[in-house]
PDB file of C-alpha atoms in Angstrom:
ATOM      1  CA  MET W  28      57.939 -22.370  58.635  1.00  0.00           C
ATOM      2  CA  LYS W  29      61.116 -20.331  58.992  1.00  0.00           C
ATOM      3  CA  LEU W  30      63.454 -19.754  56.083  1.00  0.00           C
ATOM      4  CA  ASP W  31      66.637 -21.803  56.454  1.00  0.00           C
ATOM      5  CA  ALA W  32      68.904 -23.651  54.016  1.00  0.00           C
ATOM      6  CA  GLU W  33      67.314 -27.063  54.575  1.00  0.00           C
ATOM      7  CA  ALA W  34      63.734 -25.824  54.128  1.00  0.00           C
ATOM      8  CA  GLY W  35      64.788 -23.778  51.096  1.00  0.00           C
ATOM      9  CA  ASP W  36      66.377 -26.828  49.450  1.00  0.00           C
ATOM     10  CA  LEU W  37      63.234 -28.868  50.136  1.00  0.00           C
ATOM     11  CA  GLU W  38      61.008 -26.225  48.548  1.00  0.00           C
ATOM     12  CA  LEU W  39      63.350 -25.977  45.550  1.00  0.00           C
ATOM     13  CA  ARG W  40      63.152 -29.764  45.048  1.00  0.00           C
ATOM     14  CA  ARG W  41      59.351 -29.512  45.147  1.00  0.00           C
ATOM     15  CA  LEU W  42      59.461 -27.105  42.183  1.00  0.00           C
ATOM     16  CA  SER W  43      61.253 -29.625  39.973  1.00  0.00           C
ATOM     17  CA  PRO W  44      58.299 -31.948  39.173  1.00  0.00           C
ATOM     18  CA  LEU W  45      55.851 -29.111  38.395  1.00  0.00           C
ATOM     19  CA  GLY W  46      57.023 -28.887  34.785  1.00  0.00           C
ATOM     20  CA  ARG W  47      56.590 -32.645  34.316  1.00  0.00           C
ATOM     21  CA  ARG W  48      53.128 -32.507  35.863  1.00  0.00           C
ATOM     22  CA  ALA W  49      52.125 -29.722  33.478  1.00  0.00           C
ATOM     23  CA  PHE W  50      53.516 -31.765  30.556  1.00  0.00           C
ATOM     24  CA  MET W  51      51.387 -34.769  31.572  1.00  0.00           C
ATOM     25  CA  LEU W  52      48.320 -32.536  31.755  1.00  0.00           C
ATOM     26  CA  MET W  53      49.175 -31.217  28.296  1.00  0.00           C
ATOM     27  CA  ILE W  54      49.234 -34.793  26.947  1.00  0.00           C
ATOM     28  CA  PHE W  55      45.782 -35.393  28.436  1.00  0.00           C
ATOM     29  CA  TRP W  56      44.371 -32.225  26.850  1.00  0.00           C
ATOM     30  CA  VAL W  57      45.942 -33.082  23.493  1.00  0.00           C
ATOM     31  CA  GLY W  58      44.002 -36.362  23.753  1.00  0.00           C
ATOM     32  CA  VAL W  59      40.806 -34.401  24.426  1.00  0.00           C
ATOM     33  CA  PHE W  60      41.557 -32.212  21.395  1.00  0.00           C
ATOM     34  CA  ALA W  61      42.147 -35.316  19.246  1.00  0.00           C
ATOM     35  CA  ALA W  62      38.851 -36.780  20.467  1.00  0.00           C
ATOM     36  CA  GLY W  63      37.109 -33.585  19.345  1.00  0.00           C
ATOM     37  CA  ILE W  64      38.656 -33.891  15.891  1.00  0.00           C
ATOM     38  CA  GLY W  65      37.657 -37.564  15.774  1.00  0.00           C
ATOM     39  CA  GLY W  66      34.101 -36.674  16.729  1.00  0.00           C
ATOM     40  CA  LEU W  67      33.813 -34.097  13.954  1.00  0.00           C
ATOM     41  CA  VAL W  68      35.260 -36.544  11.413  1.00  0.00           C
ATOM     42  CA  LEU W  69      32.819 -39.207  12.617  1.00  0.00           C
ATOM     43  CA  SER W  70      29.875 -36.814  12.355  1.00  0.00           C
ATOM     44  CA  GLY W  71      30.894 -35.994   8.776  1.00  0.00           C
ATOM     45  CA  ALA W  72      31.355 -39.667   7.916  1.00  0.00           C
ATOM     46  CA  ASN W  73      27.923 -40.540   9.283  1.00  0.00           C
ATOM     47  CA  LYS W  74      26.350 -38.231   6.709  1.00  0.00           C
ATOM     48  CA  SER W  75      27.496 -40.595   3.949  1.00  0.00           C
ATOM     49  CA  ILE W  76      25.727 -43.592   5.529  1.00  0.00           C
ATOM     50  CA  PRO W  77      22.362 -44.221   3.798  1.00  0.00           C
ATOM     51  CA  GLY W  78      19.460 -43.707   6.168  1.00  0.00           C
ATOM     52  CA  TYR W  79      21.464 -41.728   8.750  1.00  0.00           C
ATOM     53  CA  ASP W  80      19.405 -38.888  10.208  1.00  0.00           C
ATOM     54  CA  GLU W  81      21.446 -35.687  10.572  1.00  0.00           C
ATOM     55  CA  THR W  82      18.628 -34.073  12.535  1.00  0.00           C
ATOM     56  CA  SER W  83      18.714 -36.665  15.327  1.00  0.00           C
ATOM     57  CA  ALA W  84      19.643 -35.659  18.860  1.00  0.00           C
ATOM     58  CA  GLY W  85      22.587 -38.054  18.777  1.00  0.00           C
ATOM     59  CA  HIS W  86      24.141 -36.288  15.812  1.00  0.00           C
ATOM     60  CA  GLY W  87      23.687 -32.885  17.460  1.00  0.00           C
ATOM     61  CA  LEU W  88      25.248 -34.118  20.712  1.00  0.00           C
ATOM     62  CA  LEU W  89      28.190 -35.584  18.813  1.00  0.00           C
ATOM     63  CA  VAL W  90      28.855 -32.304  17.009  1.00  0.00           C
ATOM     64  CA  PHE W  91      28.369 -30.196  20.156  1.00  0.00           C
ATOM     65  CA  GLY W  92      30.577 -32.490  22.258  1.00  0.00           C
ATOM     66  CA  SER W  93      33.258 -32.459  19.591  1.00  0.00           C
ATOM     67  CA  ILE W  94      33.300 -28.663  19.444  1.00  0.00           C
ATOM     68  CA  VAL W  95      33.504 -28.427  23.255  1.00  0.00           C
ATOM     69  CA  ALA W  96      36.356 -30.973  23.297  1.00  0.00           C
ATOM     70  CA  LEU W  97      38.195 -29.017  20.593  1.00  0.00           C
ATOM     71  CA  ALA W  98      37.830 -25.741  22.480  1.00  0.00           C
ATOM     72  CA  PHE W  99      38.872 -27.087  25.891  1.00  0.00           C
ATOM     73  CA  GLY W 100      41.635 -29.217  24.418  1.00  0.00           C
ATOM     74  CA  LEU W 101      43.092 -26.255  22.560  1.00  0.00           C
ATOM     75  CA  VAL W 102      42.848 -23.617  25.306  1.00  0.00           C
ATOM     76  CA  VAL W 103      43.785 -25.735  28.312  1.00  0.00           C
ATOM     77  CA  GLY W 104      46.306 -27.746  26.296  1.00  0.00           C
ATOM     78  CA  LEU W 105      48.135 -24.558  25.273  1.00  0.00           C
ATOM     79  CA  ASN W 106      48.069 -23.307  28.868  1.00  0.00           C
ATOM     80  CA  SER W 107      49.547 -26.627  30.002  1.00  0.00           C
ATOM     81  CA  LEU W 108      52.219 -26.457  27.295  1.00  0.00           C
ATOM     82  CA  LEU W 109      53.221 -22.952  28.397  1.00  0.00           C
ATOM     83  CA  ALA W 110      53.349 -24.086  32.019  1.00  0.00           C
ATOM     84  CA  ALA W 111      55.447 -27.127  31.066  1.00  0.00           C
ATOM     85  CA  LEU W 112      57.923 -24.810  29.338  1.00  0.00           C
ATOM     86  CA  ARG W 113      57.968 -22.126  32.054  1.00  0.00           C
ATOM     87  CA  TRP W 114      58.302 -24.197  35.258  1.00  0.00           C
ATOM     88  CA  PRO W 115      61.848 -25.440  34.433  1.00  0.00           C
ATOM     89  CA  ARG W 116      62.892 -21.814  33.783  1.00  0.00           C
ATOM     90  CA  ARG W 117      61.409 -20.776  37.117  1.00  0.00           C
ATOM     91  CA  TYR W 118      63.212 -23.649  38.836  1.00  0.00           C
ATOM     92  CA  ARG W 119      66.569 -22.505  37.412  1.00  0.00           C
ATOM     93  CA  SER W 120      65.840 -18.890  38.343  1.00  0.00           C
ATOM     94  CA  VAL W 121      65.035 -19.809  41.944  1.00  0.00           C
ATOM     95  CA  ALA W 122      68.118 -22.075  42.111  1.00  0.00           C
ATOM     96  CA  GLU W 123      70.253 -19.071  41.102  1.00  0.00           C
ATOM     97  CA  THR W 124      68.689 -16.468  43.391  1.00  0.00           C
ATOM     98  CA  GLY W 125      67.534 -18.562  46.340  1.00  0.00           C
ATOM     99  CA  TRP W 126      64.568 -17.732  48.577  1.00  0.00           C
ATOM    100  CA  ARG W 127      63.885 -14.523  50.484  1.00  0.00           C
ATOM    101  CA  GLU W 128      61.290 -13.970  53.160  1.00  0.00           C
ATOM    102  CA  ALA W 129      58.683 -11.327  52.414  1.00  0.00           C
ATOM    103  CA  ARG W 130      55.227 -10.134  53.416  1.00  0.00           C
ATOM    104  CA  ALA W 131      52.628 -10.108  50.635  1.00  0.00           C
ATOM    105  CA  THR W 132      49.593  -7.894  50.292  1.00  0.00           C
ATOM    106  CA  GLY W 133      47.242  -8.931  47.523  1.00  0.00           C
ATOM    107  CA  ARG W 134      44.785  -6.951  45.477  1.00  0.00           C
ATOM    108  CA  ALA W 135      42.527  -7.781  42.565  1.00  0.00           C
ATOM    109  CA  ARG W 136      43.973  -7.573  39.081  1.00  0.00           C
ATOM    110  CA  THR W 137      43.227  -4.097  37.712  1.00  0.00           C
ATOM    111  CA  LEU W 138      41.741  -5.274  34.424  1.00  0.00           C
ATOM    112  CA  ALA W 139      39.920  -8.264  35.907  1.00  0.00           C
ATOM    113  CA  PRO W 140      38.531  -7.338  39.331  1.00  0.00           C
ATOM    114  CA  TYR W 141      36.016 -10.182  39.524  1.00  0.00           C
ATOM    115  CA  ARG W 142      36.184 -12.642  42.423  1.00  0.00           C
ATOM    116  CA  GLY W 143      38.016 -15.450  40.631  1.00  0.00           C
ATOM    117  CA  SER W 144      40.777 -13.338  39.103  1.00  0.00           C
ATOM    118  CA  PRO W 145      44.471 -13.762  39.871  1.00  0.00           C
ATOM    119  CA  ALA W 146      46.152 -11.351  42.242  1.00  0.00           C
ATOM    120  CA  ASP W 147      48.663  -8.587  41.950  1.00  0.00           C
ATOM    121  CA  LEU W 148      50.941  -8.623  44.978  1.00  0.00           C
ATOM    122  CA  ARG W 149      53.015  -6.056  46.789  1.00  0.00           C
ATOM    123  CA  LEU W 150      55.968  -7.864  48.342  1.00  0.00           C
ATOM    124  CA  GLN W 151      57.772  -6.187  51.223  1.00  0.00           C
ATOM    125  CA  PHE W 152      61.152  -7.636  52.176  1.00  0.00           C
ATOM    126  CA  ALA W 153      62.883  -7.447  55.565  1.00  0.00           C
ATOM    127  CA  ASP W 154      65.568  -5.089  54.211  1.00  0.00           C
ATOM    128  CA  GLY W 155      62.916  -2.503  53.349  1.00  0.00           C
ATOM    129  CA  THR W 156      62.758  -3.137  49.606  1.00  0.00           C
ATOM    130  CA  GLU W 157      59.443  -3.574  47.910  1.00  0.00           C
ATOM    131  CA  MET W 158      58.478  -5.338  44.681  1.00  0.00           C
ATOM    132  CA  HIS W 159      55.189  -5.560  42.836  1.00  0.00           C
ATOM    133  CA  VAL W 160      54.386  -8.772  40.974  1.00  0.00           C
ATOM    134  CA  GLU W 161      51.467 -10.172  39.061  1.00  0.00           C
ATOM    135  CA  THR W 162      50.586 -13.798  39.696  1.00  0.00           C
ATOM    136  CA  TRP W 163      49.483 -16.198  37.017  1.00  0.00           C
ATOM    137  CA  ASP W 164      47.111 -19.085  37.117  1.00  0.00           C
ATOM    138  CA  SER W 165      49.008 -22.279  36.581  1.00  0.00           C
ATOM    139  CA  THR W 166      48.121 -25.880  36.045  1.00  0.00           C
ATOM    140  CA  CYS W 167      49.274 -26.366  39.613  1.00  0.00           C
ATOM    141  CA  HIS W 168      48.424 -23.479  41.934  1.00  0.00           C
ATOM    142  CA  VAL W 169      46.755 -20.109  42.060  1.00  0.00           C
ATOM    143  CA  ALA W 170      46.948 -17.174  44.467  1.00  0.00           C
ATOM    144  CA  ARG W 171      43.209 -16.479  44.543  1.00  0.00           C
ATOM    145  CA  PRO W 172      42.744 -17.348  48.240  1.00  0.00           C
ATOM    146  CA  TYR W 173      45.237 -14.606  49.137  1.00  0.00           C
ATOM    147  CA  ARG W 174      43.959 -12.002  46.715  1.00  0.00           C
ATOM    148  CA  ASP W 175      42.368  -9.796  49.368  1.00  0.00           C
ATOM    149  CA  ARG W 176      44.633 -10.578  52.340  1.00  0.00           C
ATOM    150  CA  ARG W 177      47.280  -8.362  53.850  1.00  0.00           C
ATOM    151  CA  ASP W 178      50.651  -9.115  55.383  1.00  0.00           C
ATOM    152  CA  VAL W 179      50.817 -12.817  54.408  1.00  0.00           C
ATOM    153  CA  PRO W 180      54.228 -14.383  55.150  1.00  0.00           C
ATOM    154  CA  VAL W 181      55.668 -15.730  51.874  1.00  0.00           C
ATOM    155  CA  TRP W 182      58.957 -16.812  50.337  1.00  0.00           C
ATOM    156  CA  VAL W 183      60.009 -15.313  47.025  1.00  0.00           C
ATOM    157  CA  GLY W 184      62.529 -16.753  44.590  1.00  0.00           C
ATOM    158  CA  GLY W 185      63.635 -15.968  41.059  1.00  0.00           C
ATOM    159  CA  GLU W 186      63.659 -12.709  39.171  1.00  0.00           C
ATOM    160  CA  GLY W 187      62.023 -10.929  36.243  1.00  0.00           C
ATOM    161  CA  GLY W 188      59.368 -13.043  34.559  1.00  0.00           C
ATOM    162  CA  ASP W 189      60.398 -16.227  36.375  1.00  0.00           C
ATOM    163  CA  ILE W 190      59.432 -15.490  39.973  1.00  0.00           C
ATOM    164  CA  VAL W 191      57.899 -18.053  42.321  1.00  0.00           C
ATOM    165  CA  VAL W 192      55.982 -16.997  45.437  1.00  0.00           C
ATOM    166  CA  LEU W 193      55.484 -19.659  48.117  1.00  0.00           C
ATOM    167  CA  PHE W 194      52.226 -19.214  50.007  1.00  0.00           C
ATOM    168  CA  PRO W 195      51.202 -21.073  53.159  1.00  0.00           C
ATOM    169  CA  ARG W 196      48.666 -23.852  52.532  1.00  0.00           C
ATOM    170  CA  GLY W 197      46.606 -22.585  55.428  1.00  0.00           C
ATOM    171  CA  ARG W 198      46.854 -20.348  58.440  1.00  0.00           C
ATOM    172  CA  PHE W 199      48.189 -23.131  60.656  1.00  0.00           C
ATOM    173  CA  SER W 200      49.969 -25.432  58.191  1.00  0.00           C
ATOM    174  CA  PRO W 201      53.760 -25.290  57.830  1.00  0.00           C
ATOM    175  CA  LYS W 202      53.500 -26.489  54.214  1.00  0.00           C
ATOM    176  CA  ARG W 203      53.654 -24.054  51.316  1.00  0.00           C
ATOM    177  CA  TYR W 204      52.608 -24.058  47.687  1.00  0.00           C
ATOM    178  CA  SER W 205      54.191 -22.291  44.761  1.00  0.00           C
ATOM    179  CA  VAL W 206      52.525 -19.690  42.560  1.00  0.00           C
ATOM    180  CA  PRO W 207      54.166 -18.351  39.396  1.00  0.00           C
ATOM    181  CA  ALA W 208      54.580 -14.600  39.135  1.00  0.00           C
ATOM    182  CA  SER W 209      56.221 -11.890  37.042  1.00  0.00           C
ATOM    183  CA  ALA W 210      57.697  -8.625  38.229  1.00  0.00           C
ATOM    184  CA  LEU W 211      55.775  -5.549  37.177  1.00  0.00           C
ATOM    185  CA  PRO W 212      58.388  -3.269  35.590  1.00  0.00           C
ATOM    186  CA  GLY W 213      58.739   0.272  36.805  1.00  0.00           C
ATOM    187  CA  ILE W 214      56.864  -0.270  40.061  1.00  0.00           C
ATOM    188  CA  ARG W 215      59.756  -1.440  42.222  1.00  0.00           C
ATOM    189  CA  THR W 216      60.719   0.935  44.991  1.00  0.00           C
ATOM    190  CA  ASP W 217      63.874   0.652  47.075  1.00  0.00           C
ATOM    191  CA  PRO W 218      64.634   2.678  50.208  1.00  0.00           C
TER     192      PRO W 218
END
């Protein structure tokens, strides 16, 4: 898909609902967190019932499930909250700067080189400028499939900590998906 005003406006409109989607996911994970609290309260209340066996498998599963729900609800819920707060900022940043075509070369994150880690990208623009960004996992999209690829055609919008990189959905699909990124300070080189 070539970069023109109509396609750029369409991609900008597609960024708008990402914050709302992340907010809805946050509500779900808050519910999971609340269920974990309810499970722990219920396990404590069951101890006061005469004849209740605290050593039963059901009690252990209730406590274990409640702790897992608390952990996932807290961690993923906070991630969703941060995404819900950041996507509107990214939308405004891209609306101000617009989209630019670039070629991305991905590499594994320096401190987390395992297979599932996010990517650091070197973006090369048509005017010869180069920018290095780090991508972030989001509630919506990740850059993992492009972590080890070179010369991937992308669109880049925004600046500073509110950058969005649009990756192709596949090698032959004209559709793109957005990945949040932040500029790595001090690594930008201009001709």
